[in-house]
Amino acid sequence: MIKTVPLLDQYAGPFFATVFLVLLFLGWKFPLRRAHFSKLSRLIRNAVFSVPGFALARISLVPIPILVSVWAARHHIGLLRLLPLPPWLAVIAGVLVMDYVYWWWHVALHRLSFLWRFHNVHHSDLDMDVSTGIRFHFGEVILSIPLRVVTVLVFGIGLWALVAFEFFFETLNLFEHSNWRLPLGVERLLNHCLVTPRMHGIHHSIVQRETNSNWGVIFCWWDKLHRTLRRDIPQDAITIGVAAYRDESELTTGKLFLLPFREQRPWRLPDGQVPDRAPRPSDESVP
C-alpha cells in the first residue's frame, strides 16, 4: 500500500502526459470544432491554472481514498464486501459505483449554487480542447475529496477498483474534452458505452438546456438511464462556454482563481439575451 502512490506517479504521470499530447495533436490535425480564440494562450492559461489542482490531487485526492480503502478492507467495511464477489468482479463493480456516484456529483456541481461557483471555472473556457480537461479550480478538487472518502467507506471500494477507476476517469476526461473529430461511425459505436467528444461538446454549450445533459464522465449509461442523454446538436452549431462570461479579458489566470468568490451572473449573454435552441431529438450522434 505504501508503494502504491509512488508507482502511480512513476507510470501514470508519463502515461497521462502522453495521452494529453496525443489528443492535443489529434485535435489540431482533425478538429471537431473551429477555434475562436488563441490556442496557445488558452493552452498556457489552462496548464498554469491546473497546477494547484494537480498538486492537491497528488497529496490528497488520490492517496487519502487509497488509505481509507486499505483501512476499510482490513475492517471489512462496505456494502460490496457483503456480496460474495470474485476479485475481478469486485473491481468492475467498484468502478461502476464510483462512476455513477460521480455522475450525481457532476449534476450537483451544476445544480447547487455553491458548487457551481467552482465548476463554473471549468465551463467558462471559451473554446474546448484537451486542455479544458485539466482546467479545474483547486476548490472543486478539495470539495470532491469527502465524496470519494464517503463512497469508499459506504460501498467498500477496493484498492484496485480505485486504481482502475482513476485510470479510466482521467483518460476519458481528457478524451471527451478533446477537439478530435473521430469518424462519425466510430463515435456512434463508442456511444453505446462511453462518453465521447461530440457528446461532451454538447454539455459545454452556452445553451443551458444542453449544458444540463450528458453528465457522464466514463460511461454514458447513466444519462440513458436518467434520460439526460443528448446527441442531437451538430458541433458547428455549438458555442462553447458560459453565456454570461464571453470576454476573454475576464478569464485570465488570476481572475479564474477568484471567480468562485465573486457574485455569479445569471445565465444570459452580456446583451441580456438567453441563448436557446429548439431540441431535435436523435438516437445517434450528429456531425
Short mmCIF file of C-alpha atoms in Angstrom, two decimals:
data_model
loop_
_atom_site.label_atom_id
_atom_site.label_comp_id
_atom_site.label_asym_id
_atom_site.label_seq_id
_atom_site.Cartn_x
_atom_site.Cartn_y
_atom_site.Cartn_z
CA MET A 1 0.00 0.00 0.00
CA ILE A 2 2.82 2.43 0.89
CA LYS A 3 4.29 1.93 -2.60
CA THR A 4 1.01 2.43 -4.44
CA VAL A 5 1.10 6.22 -4.91
CA PRO A 6 4.78 6.38 -5.99
CA LEU A 7 4.02 3.65 -8.53
CA LEU A 8 1.09 5.70 -9.79
CA ASP A 9 3.42 8.68 -10.11
CA GLN A 10 6.04 6.62 -11.92
CA TYR A 11 3.75 5.17 -14.56
CA ALA A 12 0.56 7.25 -14.56
CA GLY A 13 2.30 10.62 -14.92
CA PRO A 14 4.11 9.79 -18.19
CA PHE A 15 1.06 7.91 -19.48
CA PHE A 16 -1.39 10.79 -18.97
CA ALA A 17 1.14 13.30 -20.30
CA THR A 18 1.44 11.19 -23.45
CA VAL A 19 -2.35 10.90 -23.77
CA PHE A 20 -2.64 14.68 -23.37
CA LEU A 21 -0.07 15.41 -26.08
CA VAL A 22 -1.51 12.83 -28.49
CA LEU A 23 -5.04 14.22 -28.08
CA LEU A 24 -3.73 17.76 -28.44
CA PHE A 25 -2.13 16.79 -31.75
CA LEU A 26 -5.22 14.90 -32.98
CA GLY A 27 -7.42 17.86 -32.09
CA TRP A 28 -5.15 20.12 -34.13
CA LYS A 29 -4.88 17.72 -37.07
CA PHE A 30 -8.55 16.62 -37.15
CA PRO A 31 -10.51 19.42 -35.41
CA LEU A 32 -14.08 18.77 -34.31
CA ARG A 33 -14.94 22.44 -33.70
CA ARG A 34 -13.39 25.62 -35.08
CA ALA A 35 -11.35 27.57 -32.53
CA HIS A 36 -12.43 31.17 -31.91
CA PHE A 37 -9.63 32.24 -29.57
CA SER A 38 -5.86 31.86 -29.40
CA LYS A 39 -4.99 28.18 -28.96
CA LEU A 40 -1.56 28.89 -27.49
CA SER A 41 -2.71 31.43 -24.88
CA ARG A 42 -5.55 29.11 -23.81
CA LEU A 43 -3.18 26.16 -23.54
CA ILE A 44 -0.73 28.13 -21.40
CA ARG A 45 -3.51 29.59 -19.23
CA ASN A 46 -5.18 26.23 -18.63
CA ALA A 47 -1.86 24.50 -17.95
CA VAL A 48 -0.74 27.12 -15.41
CA PHE A 49 -4.17 27.20 -13.80
CA SER A 50 -4.18 23.41 -13.35
CA VAL A 51 -1.01 23.28 -11.23
CA PRO A 52 -2.65 23.73 -7.77
CA GLY A 53 -5.29 21.14 -8.65
CA PHE A 54 -2.66 18.62 -9.74
CA ALA A 55 -0.69 19.23 -6.54
CA LEU A 56 -3.78 18.68 -4.40
CA ALA A 57 -4.66 15.53 -6.33
CA ARG A 58 -1.16 14.18 -5.66
CA ILE A 59 -1.16 14.85 -1.93
CA SER A 60 -4.84 14.27 -1.11
CA LEU A 61 -7.37 13.36 -3.82
CA VAL A 62 -5.62 10.09 -4.72
CA PRO A 63 -3.75 8.98 -1.55
CA ILE A 64 -6.48 9.72 1.03
CA PRO A 65 -9.12 7.47 -0.59
CA ILE A 66 -6.43 4.81 -1.07
CA LEU A 67 -5.57 4.89 2.64
CA VAL A 68 -9.27 4.78 3.54
CA SER A 69 -9.80 1.86 1.14
CA VAL A 70 -6.99 -0.17 2.73
CA TRP A 71 -8.34 0.59 6.22
CA ALA A 72 -11.90 -0.35 5.18
CA ALA A 73 -10.66 -3.63 3.69
CA ARG A 74 -8.87 -4.54 6.91
CA HIS A 75 -12.07 -3.94 8.88
CA HIS A 76 -14.36 -5.47 6.24
CA ILE A 77 -16.38 -2.28 5.85
CA GLY A 78 -18.61 -1.53 2.85
CA LEU A 79 -21.69 -2.82 1.08
CA LEU A 80 -19.83 -4.56 -1.76
CA ARG A 81 -17.95 -6.67 0.79
CA LEU A 82 -21.27 -8.17 1.89
CA LEU A 83 -21.54 -9.79 -1.54
CA PRO A 84 -19.59 -12.95 -2.46
CA LEU A 85 -17.88 -11.32 -5.45
CA PRO A 86 -14.70 -12.71 -7.01
CA PRO A 87 -11.89 -10.13 -7.04
CA TRP A 88 -12.23 -9.28 -10.76
CA LEU A 89 -15.96 -8.66 -10.41
CA ALA A 90 -15.41 -6.56 -7.28
CA VAL A 91 -13.09 -4.31 -9.33
CA ILE A 92 -15.71 -3.90 -12.08
CA ALA A 93 -18.45 -3.22 -9.52
CA GLY A 94 -16.25 -0.67 -7.76
CA VAL A 95 -15.53 1.20 -11.00
CA LEU A 96 -19.24 1.28 -11.89
CA VAL A 97 -20.21 2.53 -8.44
CA MET A 98 -17.55 5.26 -8.49
CA ASP A 99 -18.60 6.42 -11.96
CA TYR A 100 -22.28 6.52 -11.02
CA VAL A 101 -21.51 8.49 -7.87
CA TYR A 102 -19.51 10.93 -9.99
CA TRP A 103 -22.49 11.25 -12.34
CA TRP A 104 -24.52 12.54 -9.38
CA TRP A 105 -21.60 14.69 -8.26
CA HIS A 106 -21.49 16.28 -11.70
CA VAL A 107 -25.21 17.01 -11.50
CA ALA A 108 -24.68 18.58 -8.08
CA LEU A 109 -21.85 20.75 -9.43
CA HIS A 110 -24.37 22.31 -11.80
CA ARG A 111 -27.49 22.31 -9.64
CA LEU A 112 -26.11 23.55 -6.32
CA SER A 113 -25.12 27.21 -6.49
CA PHE A 114 -22.19 26.87 -4.07
CA LEU A 115 -20.63 24.03 -6.07
CA TRP A 116 -21.34 25.76 -9.38
CA ARG A 117 -19.16 28.68 -8.30
CA PHE A 118 -16.14 26.38 -8.61
CA HIS A 119 -17.30 24.29 -11.57
CA ASN A 120 -18.12 27.48 -13.49
CA VAL A 121 -14.37 27.98 -13.89
CA HIS A 122 -14.16 24.78 -15.93
CA HIS A 123 -17.15 25.61 -18.11
CA SER A 124 -16.16 29.21 -18.77
CA ASP A 125 -13.45 28.14 -21.21
CA LEU A 126 -14.38 29.89 -24.47
CA ASP A 127 -13.13 27.06 -26.67
CA MET A 128 -12.80 23.43 -25.75
CA ASP A 129 -9.93 21.02 -26.27
CA VAL A 130 -7.96 18.56 -24.16
CA SER A 131 -6.56 21.44 -22.05
CA THR A 132 -10.13 22.13 -20.86
CA GLY A 133 -9.94 18.70 -19.24
CA ILE A 134 -7.32 19.94 -16.78
CA ARG A 135 -8.93 23.35 -16.13
CA PHE A 136 -10.48 22.71 -12.71
CA HIS A 137 -10.41 25.07 -9.74
CA PHE A 138 -8.47 23.69 -6.78
CA GLY A 139 -11.57 24.36 -4.66
CA GLU A 140 -13.51 21.81 -6.70
CA VAL A 141 -10.73 19.29 -6.11
CA ILE A 142 -10.89 19.90 -2.34
CA LEU A 143 -14.68 19.58 -2.27
CA SER A 144 -14.55 16.22 -4.09
CA ILE A 145 -12.26 14.57 -1.52
CA PRO A 146 -15.01 13.92 1.09
CA LEU A 147 -17.19 12.48 -1.70
CA ARG A 148 -14.53 9.93 -2.59
CA VAL A 149 -13.87 9.03 1.05
CA VAL A 150 -17.55 8.52 1.87
CA THR A 151 -18.09 6.47 -1.30
CA VAL A 152 -15.12 4.25 -0.49
CA LEU A 153 -16.37 3.68 3.06
CA VAL A 154 -20.05 3.13 2.27
CA PHE A 155 -19.53 0.80 -0.67
CA GLY A 156 -16.20 -0.73 0.30
CA ILE A 157 -14.40 0.24 -2.89
CA GLY A 158 -11.22 -1.83 -3.08
CA LEU A 159 -7.72 -0.57 -3.83
CA TRP A 160 -7.54 -1.95 -7.36
CA ALA A 161 -11.02 -0.71 -8.16
CA LEU A 162 -9.86 2.77 -7.15
CA VAL A 163 -6.74 2.48 -9.29
CA ALA A 164 -8.78 1.25 -12.27
CA PHE A 165 -11.37 4.00 -11.80
CA GLU A 166 -8.68 6.68 -11.63
CA PHE A 167 -7.11 5.36 -14.82
CA PHE A 168 -10.39 5.34 -16.78
CA PHE A 169 -11.63 8.57 -15.19
CA GLU A 170 -8.55 10.58 -16.15
CA THR A 171 -8.21 9.01 -19.59
CA LEU A 172 -11.86 9.55 -20.55
CA ASN A 173 -11.84 13.04 -19.04
CA LEU A 174 -9.05 14.02 -21.43
CA PHE A 175 -10.59 12.15 -24.36
CA GLU A 176 -14.09 13.63 -24.09
CA HIS A 177 -12.77 17.19 -23.71
CA SER A 178 -10.54 16.82 -26.75
CA ASN A 179 -11.30 18.52 -30.06
CA TRP A 180 -10.63 15.33 -32.02
CA ARG A 181 -13.10 14.68 -34.82
CA LEU A 182 -13.50 10.91 -34.80
CA PRO A 183 -15.20 9.34 -37.81
CA LEU A 184 -18.91 9.54 -37.10
CA GLY A 185 -19.32 5.76 -37.34
CA VAL A 186 -16.59 5.22 -34.74
CA GLU A 187 -18.15 7.78 -32.41
CA ARG A 188 -21.57 6.19 -32.72
CA LEU A 189 -20.04 2.82 -31.90
CA LEU A 190 -18.32 4.23 -28.80
CA ASN A 191 -21.59 5.94 -27.81
CA HIS A 192 -23.05 2.57 -26.87
CA CYS A 193 -20.78 2.65 -23.84
CA LEU A 194 -18.52 5.68 -23.44
CA VAL A 195 -18.76 9.46 -23.29
CA THR A 196 -17.27 10.92 -26.48
CA PRO A 197 -16.07 14.37 -27.67
CA ARG A 198 -19.30 15.11 -29.58
CA MET A 199 -21.44 14.19 -26.57
CA HIS A 200 -19.38 16.25 -24.14
CA GLY A 201 -19.21 19.16 -26.56
CA ILE A 202 -22.99 19.47 -26.19
CA HIS A 203 -22.56 19.56 -22.41
CA HIS A 204 -20.28 22.61 -22.79
CA SER A 205 -22.79 24.57 -24.89
CA ILE A 206 -23.88 28.08 -23.85
CA VAL A 207 -27.49 26.86 -24.20
CA GLN A 208 -28.25 25.90 -20.62
CA ARG A 209 -30.68 23.12 -21.51
CA GLU A 210 -27.87 21.48 -23.45
CA THR A 211 -25.37 22.03 -20.64
CA ASN A 212 -27.80 20.27 -18.32
CA SER A 213 -27.37 16.99 -20.21
CA ASN A 214 -24.65 14.42 -20.84
CA TRP A 215 -23.38 14.43 -17.25
CA GLY A 216 -21.40 11.20 -17.59
CA VAL A 217 -17.62 11.00 -17.24
CA ILE A 218 -16.74 7.44 -18.23
CA PHE A 219 -19.94 5.63 -19.18
CA CYS A 220 -22.94 7.18 -20.95
CA TRP A 221 -25.29 4.57 -19.48
CA TRP A 222 -26.27 6.80 -16.55
CA ASP A 223 -27.52 9.53 -18.90
CA LYS A 224 -29.51 6.92 -20.82
CA LEU A 225 -30.95 5.68 -17.52
CA HIS A 226 -31.97 9.17 -16.38
CA ARG A 227 -32.99 10.38 -19.86
CA THR A 228 -30.44 13.17 -19.89
CA LEU A 229 -28.54 11.93 -22.93
CA ARG A 230 -28.37 14.32 -25.92
CA ARG A 231 -26.67 13.69 -29.24
CA ASP A 232 -28.79 15.92 -31.48
CA ILE A 233 -26.68 19.09 -31.85
CA PRO A 234 -24.18 19.43 -34.71
CA GLN A 235 -20.81 20.56 -33.39
CA ASP A 236 -20.62 23.56 -35.73
CA ALA A 237 -23.87 24.83 -34.17
CA ILE A 238 -22.44 24.80 -30.62
CA THR A 239 -20.96 27.86 -28.95
CA ILE A 240 -18.69 26.69 -26.14
CA GLY A 241 -18.69 28.33 -22.72
CA VAL A 242 -20.96 30.00 -20.18
CA ALA A 243 -23.40 32.58 -21.54
CA ALA A 244 -22.53 35.29 -19.02
CA TYR A 245 -18.74 35.10 -19.49
CA ARG A 246 -17.83 35.86 -23.10
CA ASP A 247 -14.95 38.30 -22.64
CA GLU A 248 -11.52 36.65 -22.62
CA SER A 249 -10.10 39.54 -20.56
CA GLU A 250 -12.38 38.45 -17.68
CA LEU A 251 -10.97 34.93 -17.77
CA THR A 252 -7.28 35.45 -17.10
CA THR A 253 -5.48 33.03 -14.77
CA GLY A 254 -5.72 35.32 -11.75
CA LYS A 255 -9.39 36.12 -12.33
CA LEU A 256 -10.22 32.44 -12.74
CA PHE A 257 -8.84 31.73 -9.27
CA LEU A 258 -11.09 34.48 -7.86
CA LEU A 259 -14.20 33.66 -9.92
CA PRO A 260 -15.83 31.33 -7.31
CA PHE A 261 -15.61 34.07 -4.67
CA ARG A 262 -17.33 36.73 -6.76
CA GLU A 263 -21.01 37.26 -7.44
CA GLN A 264 -22.20 34.76 -10.03
CA ARG A 265 -24.03 36.13 -13.04
CA PRO A 266 -27.36 34.74 -14.30
CA TRP A 267 -27.24 32.52 -17.37
CA ARG A 268 -27.67 35.13 -20.07
CA LEU A 269 -25.45 36.77 -22.66
CA PRO A 270 -23.89 40.19 -21.95
CA ASP A 271 -26.59 41.79 -24.14
CA GLY A 272 -29.28 40.28 -21.89
CA GLN A 273 -30.47 37.55 -24.27
CA VAL A 274 -30.83 33.97 -23.08
CA PRO A 275 -29.34 31.58 -25.67
CA ASP A 276 -31.75 28.86 -26.70
CA ARG A 277 -32.33 26.31 -29.42
CA ALA A 278 -35.23 24.00 -30.19
CA PRO A 279 -34.33 20.37 -29.43
CA ARG A 280 -34.03 17.93 -32.31
CA PRO A 281 -34.12 14.51 -30.64
CA SER A 282 -31.82 11.98 -32.22
CA ASP A 283 -30.82 8.50 -31.16
CA GLU A 284 -27.41 8.82 -32.80
CA SER A 285 -24.64 11.39 -32.75
CA VAL A 286 -24.83 14.00 -35.49
CA PRO A 287 -21.81 15.66 -37.14
#
